[in-house]
Coordinates of C-alpha atoms in Angstrom, one line a residue:
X1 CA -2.0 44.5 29.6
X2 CA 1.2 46.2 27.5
X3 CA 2.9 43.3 28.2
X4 CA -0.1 40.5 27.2
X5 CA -0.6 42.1 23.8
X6 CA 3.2 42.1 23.7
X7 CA 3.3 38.5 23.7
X8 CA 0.5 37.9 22.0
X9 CA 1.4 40.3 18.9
X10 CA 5.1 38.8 19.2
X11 CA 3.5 35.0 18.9
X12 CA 1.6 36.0 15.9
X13 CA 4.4 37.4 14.0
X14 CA 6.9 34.9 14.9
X15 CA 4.2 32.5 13.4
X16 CA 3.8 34.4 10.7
X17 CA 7.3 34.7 10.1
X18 CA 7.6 30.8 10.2
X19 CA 4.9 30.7 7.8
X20 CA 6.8 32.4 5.5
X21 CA 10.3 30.7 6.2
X22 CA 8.8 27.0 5.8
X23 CA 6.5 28.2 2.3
X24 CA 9.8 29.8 0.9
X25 CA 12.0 26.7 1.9
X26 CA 9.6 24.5 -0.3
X27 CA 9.1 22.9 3.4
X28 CA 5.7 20.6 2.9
X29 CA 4.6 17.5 4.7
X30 CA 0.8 17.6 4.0
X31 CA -1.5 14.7 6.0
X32 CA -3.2 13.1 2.6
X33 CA -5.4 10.6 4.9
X34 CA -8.3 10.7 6.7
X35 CA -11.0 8.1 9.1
X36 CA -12.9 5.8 7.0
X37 CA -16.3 4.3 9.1
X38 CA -15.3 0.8 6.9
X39 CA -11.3 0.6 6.6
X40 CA -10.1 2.8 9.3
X41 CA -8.7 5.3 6.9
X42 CA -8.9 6.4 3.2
X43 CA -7.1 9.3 1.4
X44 CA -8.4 12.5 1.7
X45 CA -10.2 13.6 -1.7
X46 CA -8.7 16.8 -3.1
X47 CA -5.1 16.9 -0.9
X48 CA -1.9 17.7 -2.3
X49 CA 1.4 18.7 -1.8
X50 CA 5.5 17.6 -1.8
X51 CA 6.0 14.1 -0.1
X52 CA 10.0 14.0 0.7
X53 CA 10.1 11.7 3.3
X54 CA 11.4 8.3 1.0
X55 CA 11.6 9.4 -2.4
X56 CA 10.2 12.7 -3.7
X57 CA 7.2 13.3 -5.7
X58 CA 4.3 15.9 -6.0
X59 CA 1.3 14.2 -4.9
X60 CA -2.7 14.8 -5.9
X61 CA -5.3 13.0 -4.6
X62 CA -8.4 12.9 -6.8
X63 CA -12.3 13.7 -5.9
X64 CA -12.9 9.5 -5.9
X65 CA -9.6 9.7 -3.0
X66 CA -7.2 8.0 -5.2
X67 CA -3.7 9.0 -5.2
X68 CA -4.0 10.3 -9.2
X69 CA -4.3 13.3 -11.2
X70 CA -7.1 12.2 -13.8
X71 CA -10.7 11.9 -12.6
X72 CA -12.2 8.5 -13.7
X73 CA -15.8 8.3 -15.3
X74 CA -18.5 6.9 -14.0
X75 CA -20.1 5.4 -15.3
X76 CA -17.3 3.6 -17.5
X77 CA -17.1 4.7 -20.9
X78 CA -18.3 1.5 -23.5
X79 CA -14.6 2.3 -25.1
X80 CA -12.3 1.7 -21.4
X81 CA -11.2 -1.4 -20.2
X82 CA -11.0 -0.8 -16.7
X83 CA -8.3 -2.4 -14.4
X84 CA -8.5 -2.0 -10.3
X85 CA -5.5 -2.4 -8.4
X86 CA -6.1 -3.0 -4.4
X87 CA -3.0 -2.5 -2.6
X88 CA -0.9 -0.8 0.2
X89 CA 1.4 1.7 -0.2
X90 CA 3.2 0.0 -2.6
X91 CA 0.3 0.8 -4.9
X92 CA 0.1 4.3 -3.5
X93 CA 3.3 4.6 -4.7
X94 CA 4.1 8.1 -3.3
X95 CA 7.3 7.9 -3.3
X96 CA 7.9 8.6 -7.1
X97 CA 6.1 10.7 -9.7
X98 CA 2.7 9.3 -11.1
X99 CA 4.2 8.8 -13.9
X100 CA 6.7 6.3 -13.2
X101 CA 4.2 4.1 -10.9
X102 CA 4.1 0.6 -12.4
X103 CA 0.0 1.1 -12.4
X104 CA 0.4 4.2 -14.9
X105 CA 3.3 2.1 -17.0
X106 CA 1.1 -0.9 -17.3
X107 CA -1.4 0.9 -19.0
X108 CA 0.9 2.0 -21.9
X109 CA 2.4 -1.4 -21.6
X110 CA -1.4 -3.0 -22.2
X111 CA -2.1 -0.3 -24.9
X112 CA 1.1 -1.3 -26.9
X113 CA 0.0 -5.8 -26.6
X114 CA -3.7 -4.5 -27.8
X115 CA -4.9 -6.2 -24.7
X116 CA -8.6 -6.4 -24.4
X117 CA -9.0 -5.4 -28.0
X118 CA -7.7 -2.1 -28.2
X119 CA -9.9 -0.7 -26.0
X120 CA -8.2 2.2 -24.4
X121 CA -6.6 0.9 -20.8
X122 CA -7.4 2.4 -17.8
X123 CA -5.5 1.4 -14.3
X124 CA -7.4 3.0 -11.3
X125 CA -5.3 2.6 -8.4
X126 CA -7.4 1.9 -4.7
X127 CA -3.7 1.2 -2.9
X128 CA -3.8 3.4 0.5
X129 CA -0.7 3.2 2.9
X130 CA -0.8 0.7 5.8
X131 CA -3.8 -1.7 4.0
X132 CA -4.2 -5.1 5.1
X133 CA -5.7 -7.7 2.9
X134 CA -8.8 -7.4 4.7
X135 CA -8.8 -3.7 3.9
X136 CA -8.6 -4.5 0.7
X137 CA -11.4 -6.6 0.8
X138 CA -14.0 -4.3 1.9
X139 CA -12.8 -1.5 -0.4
X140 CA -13.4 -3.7 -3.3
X141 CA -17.1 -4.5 -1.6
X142 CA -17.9 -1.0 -0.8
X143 CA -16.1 1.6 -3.2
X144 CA -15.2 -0.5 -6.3
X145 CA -18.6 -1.5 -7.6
X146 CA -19.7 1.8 -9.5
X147 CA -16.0 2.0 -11.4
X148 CA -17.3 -1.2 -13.1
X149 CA -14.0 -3.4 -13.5
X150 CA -13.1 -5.4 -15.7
X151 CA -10.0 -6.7 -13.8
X152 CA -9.2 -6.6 -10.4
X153 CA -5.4 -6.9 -9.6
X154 CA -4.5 -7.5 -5.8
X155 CA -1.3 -6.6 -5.1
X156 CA -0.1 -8.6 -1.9
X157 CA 3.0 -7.5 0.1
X158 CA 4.0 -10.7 2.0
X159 CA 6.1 -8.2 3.9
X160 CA 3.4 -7.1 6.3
X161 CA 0.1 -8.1 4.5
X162 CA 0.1 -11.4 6.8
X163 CA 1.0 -9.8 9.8
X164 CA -1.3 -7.1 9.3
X165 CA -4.4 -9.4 8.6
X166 CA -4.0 -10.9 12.1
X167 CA -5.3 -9.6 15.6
X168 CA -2.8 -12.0 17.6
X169 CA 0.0 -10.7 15.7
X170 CA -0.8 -7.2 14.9
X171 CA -2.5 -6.4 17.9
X172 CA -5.6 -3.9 18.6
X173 CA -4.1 -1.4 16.0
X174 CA -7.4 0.6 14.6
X175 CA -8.2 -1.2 11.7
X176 CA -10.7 -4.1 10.9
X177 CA -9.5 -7.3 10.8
X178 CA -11.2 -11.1 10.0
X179 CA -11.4 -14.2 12.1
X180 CA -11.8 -18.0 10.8
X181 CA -15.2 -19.0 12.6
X182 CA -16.0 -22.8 11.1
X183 CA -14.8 -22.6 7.9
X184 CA -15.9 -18.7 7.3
X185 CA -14.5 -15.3 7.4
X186 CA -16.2 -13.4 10.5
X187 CA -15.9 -9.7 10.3
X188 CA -14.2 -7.9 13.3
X189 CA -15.0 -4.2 13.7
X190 CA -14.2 -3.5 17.0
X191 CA -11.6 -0.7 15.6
X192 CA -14.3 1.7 15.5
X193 CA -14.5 1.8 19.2
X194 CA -10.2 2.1 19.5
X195 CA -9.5 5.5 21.4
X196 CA -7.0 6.1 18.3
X197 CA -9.8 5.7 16.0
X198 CA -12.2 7.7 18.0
X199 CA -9.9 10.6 18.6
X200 CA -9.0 11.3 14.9
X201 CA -13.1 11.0 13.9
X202 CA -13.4 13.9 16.3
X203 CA -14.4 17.2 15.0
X204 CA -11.5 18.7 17.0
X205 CA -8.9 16.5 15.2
X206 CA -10.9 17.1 11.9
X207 CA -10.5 21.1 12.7
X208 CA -7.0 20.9 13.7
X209 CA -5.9 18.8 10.5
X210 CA -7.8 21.2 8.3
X211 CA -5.8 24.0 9.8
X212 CA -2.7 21.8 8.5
X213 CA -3.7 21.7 5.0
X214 CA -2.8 25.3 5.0
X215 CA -0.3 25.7 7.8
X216 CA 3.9 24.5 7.4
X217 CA 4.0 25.1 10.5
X218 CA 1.4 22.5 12.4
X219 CA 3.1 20.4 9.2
X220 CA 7.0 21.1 11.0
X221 CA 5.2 19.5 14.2
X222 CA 3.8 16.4 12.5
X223 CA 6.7 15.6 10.8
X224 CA 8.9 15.8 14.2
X225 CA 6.1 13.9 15.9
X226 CA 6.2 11.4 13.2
X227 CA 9.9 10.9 12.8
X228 CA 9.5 10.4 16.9
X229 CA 7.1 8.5 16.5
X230 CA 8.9 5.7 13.8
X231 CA 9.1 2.2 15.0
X232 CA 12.7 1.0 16.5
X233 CA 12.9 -1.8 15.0
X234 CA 15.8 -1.6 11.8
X235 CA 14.5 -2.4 8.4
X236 CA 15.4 -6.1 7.5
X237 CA 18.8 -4.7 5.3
X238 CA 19.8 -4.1 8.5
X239 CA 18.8 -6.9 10.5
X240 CA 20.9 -9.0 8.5
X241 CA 24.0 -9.3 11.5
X242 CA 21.2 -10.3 14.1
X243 CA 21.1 -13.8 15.4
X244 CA 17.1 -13.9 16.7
X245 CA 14.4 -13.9 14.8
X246 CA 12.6 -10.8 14.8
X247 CA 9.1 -9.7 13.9
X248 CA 9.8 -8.9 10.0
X249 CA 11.4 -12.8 9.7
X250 CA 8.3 -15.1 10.3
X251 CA 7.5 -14.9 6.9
X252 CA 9.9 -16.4 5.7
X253 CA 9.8 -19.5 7.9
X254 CA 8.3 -22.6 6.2
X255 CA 7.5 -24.0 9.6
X256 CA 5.9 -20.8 11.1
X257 CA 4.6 -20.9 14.7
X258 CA 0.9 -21.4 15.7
X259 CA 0.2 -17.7 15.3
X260 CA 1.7 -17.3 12.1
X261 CA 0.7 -20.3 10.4
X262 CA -2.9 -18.9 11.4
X263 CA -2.6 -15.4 9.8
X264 CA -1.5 -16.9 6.9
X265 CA -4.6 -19.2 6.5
X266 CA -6.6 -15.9 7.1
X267 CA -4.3 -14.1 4.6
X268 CA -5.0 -17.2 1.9
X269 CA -9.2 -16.8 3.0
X270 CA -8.9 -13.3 2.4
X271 CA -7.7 -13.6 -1.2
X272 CA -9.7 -16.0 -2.2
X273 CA -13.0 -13.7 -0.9
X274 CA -11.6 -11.0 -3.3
X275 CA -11.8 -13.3 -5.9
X276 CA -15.2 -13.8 -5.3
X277 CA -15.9 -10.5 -4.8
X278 CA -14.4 -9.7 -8.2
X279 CA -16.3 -12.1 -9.7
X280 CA -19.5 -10.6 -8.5
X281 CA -18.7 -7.5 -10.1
X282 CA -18.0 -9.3 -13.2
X283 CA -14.5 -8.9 -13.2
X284 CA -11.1 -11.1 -13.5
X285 CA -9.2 -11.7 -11.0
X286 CA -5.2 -11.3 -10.6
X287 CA -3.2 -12.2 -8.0
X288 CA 1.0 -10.4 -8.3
X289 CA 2.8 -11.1 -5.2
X290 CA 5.1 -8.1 -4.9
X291 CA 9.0 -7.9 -3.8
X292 CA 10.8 -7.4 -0.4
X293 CA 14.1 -5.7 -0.5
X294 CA 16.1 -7.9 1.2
X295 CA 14.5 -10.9 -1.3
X296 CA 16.1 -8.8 -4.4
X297 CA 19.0 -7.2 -3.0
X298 CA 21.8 -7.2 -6.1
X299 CA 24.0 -8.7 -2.9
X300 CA 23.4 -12.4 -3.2
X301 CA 25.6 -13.0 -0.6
X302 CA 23.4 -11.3 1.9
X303 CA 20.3 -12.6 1.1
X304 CA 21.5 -15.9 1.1
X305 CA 23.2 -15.5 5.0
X306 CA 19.9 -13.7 5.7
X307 CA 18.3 -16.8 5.1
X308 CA 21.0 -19.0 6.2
X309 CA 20.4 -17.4 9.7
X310 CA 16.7 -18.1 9.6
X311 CA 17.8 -21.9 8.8
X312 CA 16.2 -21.3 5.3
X313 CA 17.3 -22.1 2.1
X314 CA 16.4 -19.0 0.7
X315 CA 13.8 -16.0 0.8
X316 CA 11.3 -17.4 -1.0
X317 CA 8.9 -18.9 1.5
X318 CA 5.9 -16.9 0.6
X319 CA 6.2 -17.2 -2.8
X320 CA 6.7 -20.8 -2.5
X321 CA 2.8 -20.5 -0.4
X322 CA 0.9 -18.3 -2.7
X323 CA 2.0 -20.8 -5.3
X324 CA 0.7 -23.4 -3.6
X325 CA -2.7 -21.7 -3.3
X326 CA -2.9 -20.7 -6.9
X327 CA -2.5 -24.2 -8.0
X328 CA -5.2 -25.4 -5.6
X329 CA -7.6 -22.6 -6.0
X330 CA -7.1 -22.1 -10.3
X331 CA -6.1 -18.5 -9.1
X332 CA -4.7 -16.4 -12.3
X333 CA -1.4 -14.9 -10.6
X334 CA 2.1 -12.9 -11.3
X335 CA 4.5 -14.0 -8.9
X336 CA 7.7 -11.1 -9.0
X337 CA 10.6 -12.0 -6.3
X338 CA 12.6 -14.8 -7.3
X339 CA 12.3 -12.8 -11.2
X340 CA 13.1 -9.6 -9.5
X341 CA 15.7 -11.1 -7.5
X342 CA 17.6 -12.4 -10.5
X343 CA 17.4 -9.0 -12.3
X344 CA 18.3 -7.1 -9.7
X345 CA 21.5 -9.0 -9.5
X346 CA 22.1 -9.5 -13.0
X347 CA 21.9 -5.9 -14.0
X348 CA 23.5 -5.0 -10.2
X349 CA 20.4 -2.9 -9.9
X350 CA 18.3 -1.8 -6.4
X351 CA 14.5 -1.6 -7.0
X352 CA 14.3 -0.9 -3.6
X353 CA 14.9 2.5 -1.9
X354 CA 15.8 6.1 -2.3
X355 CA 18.9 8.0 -2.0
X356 CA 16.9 9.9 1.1
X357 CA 16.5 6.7 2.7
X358 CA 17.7 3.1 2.5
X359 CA 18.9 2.1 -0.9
X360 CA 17.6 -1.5 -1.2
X361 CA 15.0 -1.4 1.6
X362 CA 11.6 0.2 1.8
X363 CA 9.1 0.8 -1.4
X364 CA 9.9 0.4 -5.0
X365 CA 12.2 2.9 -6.6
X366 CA 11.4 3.9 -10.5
X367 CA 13.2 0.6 -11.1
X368 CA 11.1 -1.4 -9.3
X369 CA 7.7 0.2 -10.4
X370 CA 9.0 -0.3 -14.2
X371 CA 10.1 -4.1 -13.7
X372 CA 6.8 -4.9 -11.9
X373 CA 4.4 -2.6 -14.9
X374 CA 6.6 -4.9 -17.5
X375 CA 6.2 -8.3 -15.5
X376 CA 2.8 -7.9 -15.1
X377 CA 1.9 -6.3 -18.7
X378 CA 4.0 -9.6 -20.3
X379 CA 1.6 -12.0 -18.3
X380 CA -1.4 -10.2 -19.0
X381 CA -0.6 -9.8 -23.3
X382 CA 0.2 -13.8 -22.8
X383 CA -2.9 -14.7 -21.3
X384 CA -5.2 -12.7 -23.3
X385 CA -7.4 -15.3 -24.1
X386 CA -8.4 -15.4 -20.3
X387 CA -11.9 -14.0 -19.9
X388 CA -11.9 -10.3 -19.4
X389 CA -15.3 -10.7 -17.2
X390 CA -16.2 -13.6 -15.5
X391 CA -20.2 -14.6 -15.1
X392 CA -22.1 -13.0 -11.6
X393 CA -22.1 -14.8 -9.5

């Protein structure tokens, strides 16, 4: 008996003791996400904490779950122009301060052009990590509607947006996803009965990551299992000596196989249903396809032997394809990586990556987020005379 409350006492204080280590280190790797019935997941209203992992930035998620430290009105104020911006973690952005996000710089940037009349601008930001298109769409049907927009921006990522809008490509990952059934988007749901998705809408999971919001220690664990846990496959700055075509490359091909060519007709059916969504909530629509590293590397050389290898002229396939769409479907739209590209190698300038990652890969640095809040702001002041709000449909 001794010996048991030994053990036990010894286990607590050692705990206690790592508590105390980890808080006094600055040591914090909250979870900021929870299930979501409709997209799988959502951020977790009222989290914070340090996020160190790419980048470094102290991050608050408001009582709406948007990663943001205001608390939008609802409803909107008759003086607010109201922008939405749908997105992954790109839009999310927490990887660097609120303040240098290109959603919070492209308010100042609208403010400064008097867009909309001088009514004050208001960005809310809807990005959550790992989104899909389809994601997207239903949190513009089911969480947008009472913010009232009056402009919905959809920020597309070709670099896994496509893949991740398809089944066959993608795989069973817990998430919804659409099919193409004659001619229509057909909602696929079967997520909700994953074992992933089932496990973390458990109450135990629930208990154990409420016990992590206050504990550095279940945190230490989570951010061992995670960095386990990371995919083996190298981020495409390093793929660059590789002779095959791996997973990351198909969208770039402008013959893509079967499988590909059909995620990107869902990806293309997908967009234009937000647009029609948008419009039903009487908003405009804006389509900004966002930047790859390896598209805007300051390296030229690379990119262009990165493509070379693919038996591409360049990078620029998916830009090339949302083009095409725009000018088919009259879609209003920013189109950032051959710009960016020739920025970032004019001013020898990465907007890609962190110095506690990959410089040149992963999310948008400050640079990045700045370039993209400018690019977008000097379309929007041009095109003022665009309607703000389109008629219900």
């Amino acid at each position: 008996m001794k010996k048991t409350f030994l053990l036990f006492g010894s286990s607590i204080f050692a705990l206690l003791m790592g508590e105390a280590t980890l808080r006094f280190a600055g040591f914090s790797y909250p979870n900021f996400y929870h299930c979501d019935w409709h997209t799988g997941a959502v951020l977790k209203p009222k989290s914070e904490g340090w996020w160190r992992w790419e980048g470094e930035a102290y991050i608050r998620i408001n009582s709406h779950g948007m990663r943001d430290d205001r608390e939008p009105v609802v409803p909107k104020p008759a003086d607010v122009f109201r922008i939405v911006v749908l997105g992954d973690s790109y839009v999310e952005a927490i990887q660097v301060d609120v303040s240098a996000t290109f959603w919070r710089i492209l308010e100042s940037e609208l403010q400064r052009c008097a867009y909309a009349g001088g009514k004050r601008i208001e960005v809310l930001n809807f990005g959550v990590s790992g989104y899909s298109t389809a994601q997207e769409l239903i949190t513009l049907r089911e969480r947008v509607k009472p913010f009232q927009p009056d402009l919905v921006l959809l920020a597309f990522l070709s670099g896994n947006d496509v893949r991740d809008n398809s089944r066959a490509i993608a795989g069973a990952y817990p998430r919804p996803y659409f099919f193409i059934q004659n001619g229509h988007l057909v909602a696929d749901n079967s997520f909700r009965e994953h074992w992933i998705f089932r496990l973390k809408a458990s109450w135990a999971w629930n208990a154990l990551q409420t016990a992590s919001d206050y504990s550095r220690v279940i945190q230490l664990f989570n951010r061992a299992k995670n960095v386990l846990a990371q995919p083996l496959s190298a981020p495409q700055t390093e793929n660059r000596g590789k002779t095959e075509v791996v997973l990351e490359d198909h969208i770039y091909l402008s013959s893509p196989p079967d499988e590909w060519e059909e995620a990107w007709q869902i990806t293309e059916a997908l967009i234009l249903a937000i647009r029609e969504e948008s419009a039903r909530q009487g908003a405009r629509f804006l389509l900004v396809t966002l930047t790859n590293g390896i598209q805007v590397t300051p390296d030229a050389a690379a990119a262009s032997a990165y493509a070379k290898r693919l038996g591409e002229k360049d990078l620029f396939y998916p830009e090339k394809r949302m083009r095409a769409l725009a000018e088919r479907e009259g879609l209003d739209a920013v189109f950032l990586a051959e710009t960016a590209a020739q920025y970032a190698r004019s001013n020898r300038v990465y907007l890609h990556g962190f110095q506690n990652a990959v410089l040149g890969d992963g999310h948008w640095n400050e640079a990045g987020h700045r370039f993209a809040a400018e690019q977008i702001a000097c379309h929007l002041c041009a095109n003022s005379d665009l309607p703000a709000r389109t008629s219900k449909e």
